[in-house]
Structures are given as structure tokens and as C-alpha cells.
Amino acid sequence: MKYVIIGNSAAAVGCIEGIRQEDRTGPITVVTDEPYHTYSRPLISYLLLGKTDEERMKYRPDGFYEENGVTLLAGKRAEKIDPESKTVLLDDGQALSYDKLLVAAGSRPFVPPIKGLDGVENAFTFMTLDSAKALEKALGPDKRVLILGAGLIGLKCAEGIAGRVGSLTVADLADHILPSILDSEAAAMVQRHIEDHGVSFLLGDGVDSFEGNTAVLKSGKKVPFDLLVICVGVRPNTALVSEAGGEVARGIRVDPGCATTIPDVYAAGDCTESFDVSSGQERILALLPNAYMQGRCAGTNMAGGEAVYDHAIPMNAIGFFGYHVLTAGTYTGEIYRSAEGCSLKKLFYENDRLKGYILLGDVARAGIYTSLIRKETPLSSIDFALICEKPQLMACLLYTSDAADD
């Protein structure tokens, strides 16, 4: 059995480890357009912050490929999948044959078509190690930096460079930061903390155009800058599958075993849609843990085993300047709320199920809430009031229950 994997991040690693659980000898080839060993993308902001280095960013040790019988084709791009001949055509003309193929092509930065953007000097994105290195070379204590986008990528970029530039402004059309994962109350608390570290915000006022290195906002306000970082979102890389005849919506459509509609072609990670058990909808869940688990499921099935990935939820565990933020699920139904100092807890529940949570500051025992969402545990079967107020007292009971289920 010959395996080919397009991509080299968390989903690819999960796939390799899933394959090797079932098949110790079948050759595996990994194709990636980056020239690096597998690394953890969320750590690129910590690289700029000086809290890590390239060696510690590696997602698996140096010997990972050799120990798992993997041929790494780094710096090569997959251009086309031919399902009839079961080959992948690379940008250098090479054709790789496969018996089973995983597409873990990830996503790419979305660069909006803003008037005058092509005339901006020193414009960057912030998704890859190369983009972080390019930005780092341009940093300086006298530089004025404008970040477009107050989402996860934009704010992690801000954290990484805030202490290395003269001024730092984040602009977003949304009326509060992190609009995809926080409500306005939680966002305001996080924003105040980030502002205390020298970052300023222009919210509810997107960029209308650029005049050289000056952003003209929709309100008419002009913001001069030296460096521009575009962090307004990402787009899944679905073209390889769609052009090969596979079903694609916002992301690549896969079944619970991570198979696409193309025979012997699987997909995992940020380029796919997953079934979100908290909302009951197919969604793109561009999160490292989900990518790894989805990839491992795909690898197991590619090698003849049996696995399903049917417990995905949106979840984020992040920090900004030492302030912890954990979120999961969807924010519908009734709300349990408690707040003390810089800590905030919001639990969202309806129809006898916990649907989601927002935790700021004190994030202890978050795993209990995550388990309740993933397992769709009936709240009537537990002491939900106790879990809301003192989750540590229920930890032992839930751990015992989980162990029995496993």
C-alpha cells in the first residue's frame, strides 16, 4: 500500500501516526510547499516574542520521518490530483502514484481587494514561519505598525511584536475584538488587558483604501504606518479536490471516516468541514487539535482500520500577554455567568445540554465542560449547578465515567 499526504502540519502528522498504527511498512510520501520540518503554526508569535525558537517549534522530533518510514518532499507543490491514474502531479513535473491519498492542504491568508493595497510598501501576512521571518526582519523600535484584523491571528501577531516596535494599532470593521469566539462583554475584558501592553484599537471602522503607506478608514480617519500586517481571515485550500471532482462547500466535504467523495482520497485539517456536535452543523474548524484527530482518523482508515471522527467542536485555548482565554462550542440558550476580578465564566446551555463556554482568567477545570459538550451529556443526569459553581468537586465522578466509557 502506497500512501501520499499533501501537507505537513498537524493533520499530516496525525495521518502518519494513524497509518503506522495499522500498517508498519507501507511507504508514505509527504509533499509540502514549505522547506521545513513539521512545526506548530500557533507558535510563530512566540518566536517573535522570543519565547521559543525554531527547534522548539517542531511538532515532532527530528527523527520522526525516518522512524516512521516517511519520504519528505519539502519545497514542492502538489498541482493536480488525477483520480483515474491515482497520481498526484507536482510543480516540478514529477507524478506520485498512490493507493491512498490524504489532502491536508490547510488554508491561506485572505488578502482583501482594497484600493491602493498594491502600492503599500512592507505589507505582510502572518500564517507561516516564512511570513513571521519576513516580518521580523522589518521590525524596529521606530516602526509604526498597522494590523488589519482583530481576530486570533491579528492579536497573536500583536502580542509577538508589541515590544519591538514604536507603535502598534489594530483595526477591524467589527465592533469588538475576537468577534468569532467572544461576546462583547468578554471581548472588552480582553481588549483592556491588551491595551495595557501598548496596543491601540480602531474598531467598527475598516480600511476603505490606501494612499501609499497611509490607511484611509471608512470614517475618513487617516492612519499612517511603516509596516502593514494583513490578518483579516483565511481561506481553505480546496482546489485540488474540487478540480478532481470532489464535493466542496466552504471546505472539502468528508464523511465521518474523513473520506472525500473521490475514491481512495481522504482529507483532514483546515481545508475540510467537520460536523460540529455543539451546533449540529457542518463547519470549518481550523484548530490544531481537531486537525490532528481528523488526520489520525483518516490515516487509520487509509491503512485498513476503522475509525470515525464525529465529536468535533470549535475550541480555542489561547493567551494574550499572560491572560488566559478558553472558549468552546456555540453560544446559544440560557447562560450561567460568574465574574470575579479579571476572571469571567459563561456557560451556555439549552435542551438539557451544555452547548458552549467562555472562560477568561481562571480557566481551571475547563476539560470538564469540554467533555460535557463533546459527549452531549444530559445535564439532568448530573449536578449541573455544582459543576457550574465548583467543577472540581465533580471532576472525580466525571473522570470515572469517562474511563468507563473508554
Coordinates of C-alpha atoms in Angstrom, one line a residue:
M1 CA 0.0 0.0 0.0
K2 CA 1.4 3.4 -1.1
Y3 CA 0.4 6.4 0.8
V4 CA 0.7 10.1 -0.2
I5 CA 0.0 13.0 2.1
I6 CA -0.3 16.6 0.8
G7 CA 0.6 18.9 3.6
N8 CA 2.9 18.7 6.6
S9 CA 1.2 20.1 9.6
A10 CA -0.9 18.6 12.4
A11 CA -3.3 16.7 10.2
A12 CA -0.5 15.1 8.3
V13 CA 1.3 14.0 11.5
G14 CA -2.0 12.5 12.8
C15 CA -2.4 10.7 9.5
I16 CA 1.2 9.3 9.6
E17 CA 0.6 8.0 13.2
G18 CA -2.8 6.6 12.3
I19 CA -1.3 4.7 9.3
R20 CA 1.5 3.3 11.4
Q21 CA -0.9 2.1 14.0
E22 CA -2.3 -0.3 11.3
D23 CA 0.5 -0.6 8.7
R24 CA 4.1 -0.6 9.8
T25 CA 5.7 -1.0 6.3
G26 CA 3.7 0.7 3.6
P27 CA 5.7 3.6 2.1
I28 CA 4.5 7.1 3.0
T29 CA 5.4 10.2 1.0
V30 CA 4.6 13.7 2.3
V31 CA 4.5 16.7 -0.1
T32 CA 4.8 20.2 1.3
D33 CA 5.5 23.5 -0.3
E34 CA 7.3 24.7 2.8
P35 CA 11.0 23.9 3.2
Y36 CA 10.7 22.9 6.9
H37 CA 10.3 20.0 9.2
T38 CA 6.8 19.9 10.6
Y39 CA 6.2 22.7 13.0
S40 CA 3.4 24.2 15.2
R41 CA 1.9 27.2 13.4
P42 CA 0.4 28.7 16.6
L43 CA 3.9 29.2 17.9
I44 CA 5.1 31.7 15.3
S45 CA 4.0 34.6 17.5
Y46 CA 6.1 33.2 20.4
L47 CA 9.1 33.0 18.0
L48 CA 8.9 36.8 17.5
L49 CA 8.2 37.3 21.2
G50 CA 11.4 35.4 22.0
K51 CA 9.7 32.7 24.0
T52 CA 10.6 29.9 21.6
D53 CA 12.9 29.1 18.7
E54 CA 12.7 27.1 15.5
E55 CA 14.0 23.9 17.2
R56 CA 11.3 24.0 19.9
M57 CA 8.6 24.8 17.4
K58 CA 9.0 21.4 15.8
Y59 CA 5.7 19.5 16.1
R60 CA 7.6 16.1 16.2
P61 CA 11.3 15.3 16.8
D62 CA 14.0 15.3 14.1
G63 CA 13.8 11.6 13.7
F64 CA 10.1 11.5 13.1
Y65 CA 10.1 10.9 9.4
E66 CA 12.8 8.3 9.3
E67 CA 11.4 6.4 12.3
N68 CA 8.0 6.2 10.5
G69 CA 9.3 5.3 7.1
V70 CA 8.3 8.7 5.6
T71 CA 9.8 10.3 2.5
L72 CA 9.5 14.1 2.9
L73 CA 9.4 16.1 -0.3
A74 CA 9.8 19.6 1.0
G75 CA 9.6 22.7 -1.1
K76 CA 7.4 21.0 -3.7
R77 CA 3.8 21.9 -4.5
A78 CA 1.0 19.5 -5.4
E79 CA -0.6 20.9 -8.6
K80 CA -3.2 18.3 -9.5
I81 CA -4.8 15.1 -8.4
D82 CA -5.7 12.6 -11.2
P83 CA -8.2 10.1 -9.7
E84 CA -8.2 7.9 -12.8
S85 CA -4.5 7.2 -12.8
K86 CA -4.3 7.7 -9.0
T87 CA -1.4 10.1 -9.2
V88 CA -0.5 13.5 -7.8
L89 CA 1.3 15.9 -10.2
L90 CA 3.9 18.1 -8.6
D91 CA 5.1 21.5 -9.7
D92 CA 8.4 20.0 -10.9
G93 CA 6.6 17.7 -13.2
Q94 CA 7.0 14.6 -11.0
A95 CA 4.0 12.3 -10.7
L96 CA 3.5 10.4 -7.5
S97 CA 1.3 7.3 -7.6
Y98 CA -0.8 6.4 -4.6
D99 CA -3.1 3.8 -3.3
K100 CA -4.5 6.1 -0.6
L101 CA -4.2 9.8 -0.6
L102 CA -4.7 12.4 2.1
V103 CA -5.3 16.1 1.3
A104 CA -4.2 18.1 4.3
A105 CA -3.5 21.3 2.4
G106 CA -4.6 23.7 5.1
S107 CA -5.6 27.3 4.4
R108 CA -4.1 30.5 3.1
P109 CA -4.4 34.1 4.2
F110 CA -7.2 36.1 2.7
V111 CA -6.0 39.4 1.2
P112 CA -8.9 41.7 0.6
P113 CA -9.1 43.7 -2.6
I114 CA -8.6 47.1 -1.0
K115 CA -8.0 50.0 -3.3
G116 CA -4.3 51.1 -3.2
L117 CA -3.1 47.9 -1.4
D118 CA -0.7 47.1 -4.2
G119 CA 1.1 50.4 -3.6
V120 CA 1.8 49.7 0.1
E121 CA 5.5 49.2 1.0
N122 CA 6.2 46.5 3.6
A123 CA 3.0 44.6 3.6
F124 CA 2.9 41.2 5.3
T125 CA 0.7 38.3 6.2
F126 CA 1.1 36.2 9.4
M127 CA 0.4 32.5 9.0
T128 CA 3.6 30.7 8.3
L129 CA 7.2 30.5 9.5
D130 CA 8.4 32.3 6.4
S131 CA 5.9 35.1 6.9
A132 CA 7.0 35.5 10.5
K133 CA 10.6 35.7 9.5
A134 CA 9.9 38.3 6.8
L135 CA 8.0 40.5 9.3
E136 CA 10.8 40.1 11.9
K137 CA 13.4 41.5 9.6
A138 CA 11.3 44.6 9.1
L139 CA 10.7 45.3 12.8
G140 CA 12.4 48.2 14.6
P141 CA 11.9 50.4 17.7
D142 CA 10.8 53.3 15.5
K143 CA 8.4 51.4 13.3
R144 CA 4.6 52.3 13.2
V145 CA 2.7 49.0 12.7
L146 CA -0.9 48.7 11.5
I147 CA -2.5 45.3 11.8
L148 CA -5.7 44.7 9.8
G149 CA -7.9 42.2 11.7
A150 CA -8.6 41.9 15.4
G151 CA -9.2 38.1 15.3
L152 CA -6.9 35.4 16.7
I153 CA -4.1 35.8 14.1
G154 CA -4.0 39.6 14.3
L155 CA -3.9 39.7 18.1
K156 CA -1.3 36.9 18.4
C157 CA 0.8 38.9 15.9
A158 CA 0.3 42.0 18.0
E159 CA 1.4 40.1 21.1
G160 CA 4.5 38.9 19.3
I161 CA 5.7 42.3 18.1
A162 CA 4.3 44.8 20.6
G163 CA 7.6 45.2 22.5
R164 CA 9.7 45.5 19.4
V165 CA 8.1 48.5 17.6
G166 CA 7.4 52.1 18.2
S167 CA 3.6 52.0 17.9
L168 CA 1.0 49.3 17.2
T169 CA -2.5 49.8 16.0
V170 CA -5.1 47.1 15.3
A171 CA -8.1 48.0 13.0
D172 CA -11.2 45.9 12.4
L173 CA -14.6 46.6 10.9
A174 CA -16.2 44.5 13.8
D175 CA -17.3 46.4 16.9
H176 CA -15.3 44.2 19.3
I177 CA -12.1 42.1 19.2
L178 CA -12.2 38.3 18.6
P179 CA -15.7 38.5 17.1
S180 CA -15.7 34.9 16.0
I181 CA -15.1 33.5 19.5
L182 CA -16.1 36.1 22.2
D183 CA -19.2 38.1 23.0
S184 CA -18.9 41.8 23.6
E185 CA -18.5 41.5 27.4
A186 CA -15.6 39.1 27.3
A187 CA -14.0 40.9 24.4
A188 CA -14.0 44.2 26.3
M189 CA -12.1 42.5 29.2
V190 CA -9.5 41.0 26.9
Q191 CA -9.1 44.3 25.0
R192 CA -8.4 46.2 28.2
H193 CA -5.7 43.8 29.1
I194 CA -4.1 44.0 25.6
E195 CA -4.3 47.8 25.7
D196 CA -2.4 47.8 28.9
H197 CA 0.5 46.4 26.9
G198 CA 0.7 49.3 24.5
V199 CA -1.6 48.1 21.7
S200 CA -4.3 50.6 20.5
F201 CA -7.5 49.6 18.6
L202 CA -9.7 51.2 15.9
L203 CA -12.9 49.1 15.9
G204 CA -16.0 49.4 13.9
D205 CA -14.0 51.2 11.3
G206 CA -12.5 49.2 8.4
V207 CA -10.0 50.3 5.8
D208 CA -11.5 51.9 2.7
S209 CA -8.4 52.5 0.8
F210 CA -4.6 53.1 1.0
E211 CA -2.7 56.2 -0.1
G212 CA 0.8 54.9 -0.1
N213 CA 1.6 53.9 3.5
T214 CA -1.5 55.7 4.9
A215 CA -4.7 53.8 5.5
V216 CA -7.9 55.7 4.9
L217 CA -10.6 54.3 7.1
K218 CA -14.3 54.2 6.2
S219 CA -14.9 57.0 8.7
G220 CA -12.4 59.2 6.8
K221 CA -9.7 58.9 9.5
K222 CA -6.2 58.5 8.2
V223 CA -3.6 56.2 9.8
P224 CA 0.0 56.5 8.7
F225 CA 2.2 53.4 9.2
D226 CA 5.5 51.9 8.3
L227 CA 4.6 48.2 8.3
L228 CA 1.2 46.7 7.4
V229 CA 0.2 43.2 8.6
I230 CA -2.9 41.7 7.0
C231 CA -4.8 39.3 9.3
V232 CA -8.4 39.5 8.1
G233 CA -9.0 35.8 7.8
V234 CA -8.1 32.7 5.9
R235 CA -9.5 30.6 3.0
P236 CA -9.4 26.8 2.9
N237 CA -7.2 25.3 0.2
T238 CA -9.9 23.2 -1.6
A239 CA -8.9 23.5 -5.3
L240 CA -7.0 20.2 -5.5
V241 CA -10.1 18.2 -4.5
S242 CA -12.7 20.4 -6.3
E243 CA -10.8 20.3 -9.6
A244 CA -10.5 16.5 -9.3
G245 CA -14.3 16.2 -9.0
G246 CA -14.7 16.0 -5.2
E247 CA -17.5 17.7 -3.3
V248 CA -16.6 21.0 -1.8
A249 CA -18.8 23.5 0.0
R250 CA -17.0 26.1 2.2
G251 CA -14.4 23.4 2.8
I252 CA -13.8 19.9 1.5
R253 CA -16.8 17.6 2.4
V254 CA -15.8 14.4 4.1
D255 CA -17.7 11.6 5.8
P256 CA -17.2 10.6 9.4
G257 CA -14.2 8.5 8.4
C258 CA -12.6 11.5 6.7
A259 CA -13.1 10.1 3.1
T260 CA -13.9 12.6 0.3
T261 CA -16.3 11.8 -2.5
I262 CA -13.3 10.7 -4.6
P263 CA -12.5 7.1 -4.2
D264 CA -9.3 6.5 -2.0
V265 CA -8.9 10.2 -1.4
Y266 CA -9.2 11.5 2.2
A267 CA -9.0 15.0 3.6
A268 CA -8.3 16.5 7.1
G269 CA -7.5 19.7 8.8
D270 CA -8.2 23.3 8.0
C271 CA -9.2 22.6 4.4
T272 CA -12.2 20.5 5.4
E273 CA -15.6 20.8 7.0
S274 CA -16.3 18.9 10.2
F275 CA -19.6 18.1 12.0
D276 CA -19.8 20.4 15.0
V277 CA -21.7 18.5 17.7
S278 CA -22.4 21.7 19.6
S279 CA -24.3 23.3 16.8
G280 CA -25.4 20.3 14.7
Q281 CA -23.9 21.9 11.6
E282 CA -21.0 21.2 9.2
R283 CA -18.4 23.8 9.7
I284 CA -14.8 24.6 9.1
L285 CA -13.0 24.1 12.4
A286 CA -9.5 25.4 11.8
L287 CA -8.0 24.2 15.1
L288 CA -4.8 22.2 15.6
P289 CA -6.3 19.5 17.9
N290 CA -9.2 18.9 15.5
A291 CA -6.8 18.7 12.6
Y292 CA -4.6 16.1 14.4
M293 CA -7.6 13.9 15.4
Q294 CA -9.1 14.2 12.0
G295 CA -5.8 13.3 10.3
R296 CA -5.3 10.3 12.6
C297 CA -8.8 9.1 11.8
A298 CA -8.1 9.3 8.1
G299 CA -4.8 7.5 8.5
T300 CA -6.4 4.7 10.4
N301 CA -9.0 4.2 7.7
M302 CA -6.5 4.6 4.8
A303 CA -4.5 1.7 6.3
G304 CA -7.5 -0.6 6.6
G305 CA -8.5 0.1 10.2
E306 CA -11.8 1.5 11.4
A307 CA -12.2 5.0 12.9
V308 CA -14.7 7.8 12.9
Y309 CA -14.3 11.4 13.8
D310 CA -17.7 12.6 15.0
H311 CA -17.1 14.7 18.1
A312 CA -15.6 17.9 16.8
I313 CA -16.3 21.2 18.4
P314 CA -14.9 24.7 17.9
M315 CA -12.4 25.2 20.8
N316 CA -9.7 27.8 21.5
A317 CA -7.1 27.8 24.2
I318 CA -5.0 31.0 23.9
G319 CA -3.4 33.7 25.9
F320 CA -2.5 37.3 25.4
F321 CA 0.3 38.8 27.5
G322 CA -0.3 36.2 30.2
Y323 CA -4.1 36.5 30.2
H324 CA -5.8 33.1 29.6
V325 CA -8.8 32.7 27.2
L326 CA -10.6 29.4 26.7
T327 CA -13.7 29.0 24.5
A328 CA -15.6 26.1 23.1
G329 CA -18.9 25.2 21.4
T330 CA -21.6 27.6 20.5
Y331 CA -23.2 30.4 22.4
T332 CA -26.9 29.6 22.4
G333 CA -29.6 29.1 25.0
E334 CA -29.6 30.1 28.7
I335 CA -26.4 31.5 30.3
Y336 CA -24.8 30.8 33.6
R337 CA -22.5 33.7 34.4
S338 CA -20.0 34.4 37.2
A339 CA -17.3 37.1 37.4
E340 CA -14.6 38.0 39.9
G341 CA -11.8 40.4 39.2
C342 CA -10.3 39.6 35.9
S343 CA -12.0 36.2 35.6
L344 CA -15.2 35.5 33.8
K345 CA -17.1 32.3 33.3
K346 CA -20.1 31.9 30.9
L347 CA -21.7 28.6 30.3
F348 CA -24.3 28.3 27.5
Y349 CA -26.9 25.6 27.7
E350 CA -30.2 24.5 26.2
N351 CA -32.3 21.4 25.6
D352 CA -30.6 19.7 28.6
R353 CA -27.2 20.0 27.0
L354 CA -24.2 22.2 27.6
K355 CA -23.6 24.0 24.3
G356 CA -20.5 26.2 24.9
Y357 CA -18.4 28.2 27.3
I358 CA -16.3 31.3 27.6
L359 CA -13.6 31.3 30.3
L360 CA -11.3 34.2 31.0
G361 CA -8.5 34.4 33.6
D362 CA -9.3 31.4 35.8
V363 CA -9.6 28.5 33.3
A364 CA -9.2 25.6 35.7
R365 CA -11.3 22.5 35.1
A366 CA -12.2 23.6 31.6
G367 CA -11.8 20.0 30.5
I368 CA -14.9 19.0 32.4
Y369 CA -17.0 21.5 30.4
T370 CA -15.4 20.4 27.1
S371 CA -16.2 16.7 27.9
L372 CA -19.8 17.6 28.6
I373 CA -20.2 19.3 25.2
R374 CA -18.4 16.6 23.2
K375 CA -20.3 13.7 24.8
E376 CA -23.6 15.6 24.7
T377 CA -24.2 14.6 28.3
P378 CA -27.7 15.2 29.6
L379 CA -27.5 17.9 32.2
S380 CA -30.4 16.3 34.1
S381 CA -28.1 13.3 34.7
I382 CA -25.5 15.3 36.7
D383 CA -25.5 18.0 39.3
F384 CA -25.2 20.8 36.8
A385 CA -25.5 23.6 39.5
L386 CA -22.5 22.1 41.3
I387 CA -20.5 21.8 38.1
C388 CA -21.2 25.5 37.3
E389 CA -20.0 26.7 40.7
K390 CA -17.5 24.1 41.8
P391 CA -16.4 21.9 38.9
Q392 CA -13.5 20.5 40.9
L393 CA -16.0 18.6 43.2
M394 CA -17.4 16.8 40.2
A395 CA -14.1 16.0 38.5
C396 CA -13.6 12.6 40.1
L397 CA -17.1 11.5 39.2
L398 CA -16.8 12.6 35.6
Y399 CA -13.3 11.1 35.2
T400 CA -14.6 7.8 36.4
S401 CA -17.5 7.9 34.0
D402 CA -15.2 8.8 31.0
A403 CA -12.8 6.0 31.9
A404 CA -15.8 3.5 31.9
D405 CA -16.9 4.8 28.5
D406 CA -13.5 4.4 27.0

